[in-house]
mmCIF file of C-alpha atoms in Angstrom:
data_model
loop_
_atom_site.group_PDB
_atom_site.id
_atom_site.type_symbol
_atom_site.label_atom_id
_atom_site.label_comp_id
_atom_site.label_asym_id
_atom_site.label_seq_id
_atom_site.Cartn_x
_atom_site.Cartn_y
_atom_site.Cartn_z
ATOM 1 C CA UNK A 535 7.404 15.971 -14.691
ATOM 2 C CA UNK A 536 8.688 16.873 -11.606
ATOM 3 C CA UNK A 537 6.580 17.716 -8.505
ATOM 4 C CA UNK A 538 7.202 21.059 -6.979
ATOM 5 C CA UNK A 539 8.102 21.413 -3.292
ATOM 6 C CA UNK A 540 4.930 22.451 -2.454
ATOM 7 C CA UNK A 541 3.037 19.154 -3.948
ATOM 8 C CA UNK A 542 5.342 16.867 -2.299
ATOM 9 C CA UNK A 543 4.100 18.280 1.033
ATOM 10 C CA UNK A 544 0.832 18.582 0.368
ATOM 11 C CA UNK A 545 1.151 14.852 -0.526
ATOM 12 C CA UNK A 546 3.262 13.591 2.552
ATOM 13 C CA UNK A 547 0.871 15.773 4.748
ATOM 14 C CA UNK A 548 -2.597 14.376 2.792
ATOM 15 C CA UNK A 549 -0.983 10.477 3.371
ATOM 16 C CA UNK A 550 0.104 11.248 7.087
ATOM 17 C CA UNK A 551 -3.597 12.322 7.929
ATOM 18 C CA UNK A 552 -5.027 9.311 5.618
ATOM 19 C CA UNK A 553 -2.990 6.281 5.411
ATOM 20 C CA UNK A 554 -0.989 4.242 8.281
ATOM 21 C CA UNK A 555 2.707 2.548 7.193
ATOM 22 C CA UNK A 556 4.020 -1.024 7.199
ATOM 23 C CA UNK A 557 6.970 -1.855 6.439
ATOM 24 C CA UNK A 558 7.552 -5.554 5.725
ATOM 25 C CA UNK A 559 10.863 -8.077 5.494
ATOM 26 C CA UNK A 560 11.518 -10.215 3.223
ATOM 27 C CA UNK A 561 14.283 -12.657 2.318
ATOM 28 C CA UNK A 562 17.135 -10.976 0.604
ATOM 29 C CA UNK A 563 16.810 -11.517 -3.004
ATOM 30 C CA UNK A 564 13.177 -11.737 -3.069
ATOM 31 C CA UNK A 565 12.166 -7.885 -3.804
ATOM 32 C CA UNK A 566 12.714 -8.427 -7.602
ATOM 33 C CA UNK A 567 10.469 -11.454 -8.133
ATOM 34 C CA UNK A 568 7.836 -10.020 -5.654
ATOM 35 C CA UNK A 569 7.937 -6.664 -8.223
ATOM 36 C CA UNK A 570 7.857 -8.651 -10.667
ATOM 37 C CA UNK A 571 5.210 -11.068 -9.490
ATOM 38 C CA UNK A 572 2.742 -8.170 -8.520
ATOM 39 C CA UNK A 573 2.996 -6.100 -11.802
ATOM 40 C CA UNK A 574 1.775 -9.520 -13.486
ATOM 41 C CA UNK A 575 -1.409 -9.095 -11.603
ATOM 42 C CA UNK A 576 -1.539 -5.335 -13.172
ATOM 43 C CA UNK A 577 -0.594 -4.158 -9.402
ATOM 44 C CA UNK A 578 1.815 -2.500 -7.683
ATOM 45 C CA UNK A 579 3.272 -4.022 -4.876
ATOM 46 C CA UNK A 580 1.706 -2.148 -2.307
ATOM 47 C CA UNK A 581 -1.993 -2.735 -3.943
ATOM 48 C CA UNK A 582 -1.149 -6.400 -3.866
ATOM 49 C CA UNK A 583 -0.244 -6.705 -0.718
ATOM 50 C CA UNK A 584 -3.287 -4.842 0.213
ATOM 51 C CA UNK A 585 -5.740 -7.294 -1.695
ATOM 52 C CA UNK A 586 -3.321 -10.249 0.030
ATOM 53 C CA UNK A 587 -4.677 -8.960 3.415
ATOM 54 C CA UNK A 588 -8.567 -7.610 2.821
ATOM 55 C CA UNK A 589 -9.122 -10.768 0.717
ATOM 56 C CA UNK A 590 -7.808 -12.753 3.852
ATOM 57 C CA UNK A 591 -9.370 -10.588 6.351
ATOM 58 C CA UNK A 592 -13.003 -11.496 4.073
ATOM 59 C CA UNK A 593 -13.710 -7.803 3.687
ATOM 60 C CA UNK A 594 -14.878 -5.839 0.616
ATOM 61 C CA UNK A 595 -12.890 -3.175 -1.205
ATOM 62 C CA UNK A 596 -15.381 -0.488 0.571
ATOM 63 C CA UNK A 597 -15.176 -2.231 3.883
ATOM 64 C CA UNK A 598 -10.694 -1.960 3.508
ATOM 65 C CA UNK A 599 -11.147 1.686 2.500
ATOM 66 C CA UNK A 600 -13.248 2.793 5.141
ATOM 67 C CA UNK A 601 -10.734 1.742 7.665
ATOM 68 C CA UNK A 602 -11.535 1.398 11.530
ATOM 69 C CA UNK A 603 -9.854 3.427 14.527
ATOM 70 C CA UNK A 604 -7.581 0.719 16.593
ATOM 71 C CA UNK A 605 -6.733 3.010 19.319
#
């Protein structure tokens, strides 16, 4: 199913008031294997990546969610 015009920007405006973006590099080549890597852990990339970075920064999944103002 297809989202209407209206749903995508209710999305991109619900994410732009909710979420931050990274964008990360990697080594040409790599994108597949990471994809492929991650959805063996039942993830998607992104939620992956995420766990990658809470885990490391020793927070809980509440703790991640809640975020924290840097400015």
């Amino acid at each position: 199913m297809t989202a209407s015009k209206a749903q995508i920007k209710a999305t991109n405006k619900y994410n732009a008031a909710n979420y931050d973006n990274l964008r990360i590099v990697i080594p040409k080549g790599r994108k597949k294997a990471v994809e492929a890597y991650a959805r063996e852990q039942g993830e998607s990339v992104n939620g992956y990546v995420n766990g990658l970075i809470r885990g490391d920064m020793g927070l809980t999944e509440d703790e991640w969610k809640q975020g924290q103002t840097e400015d």
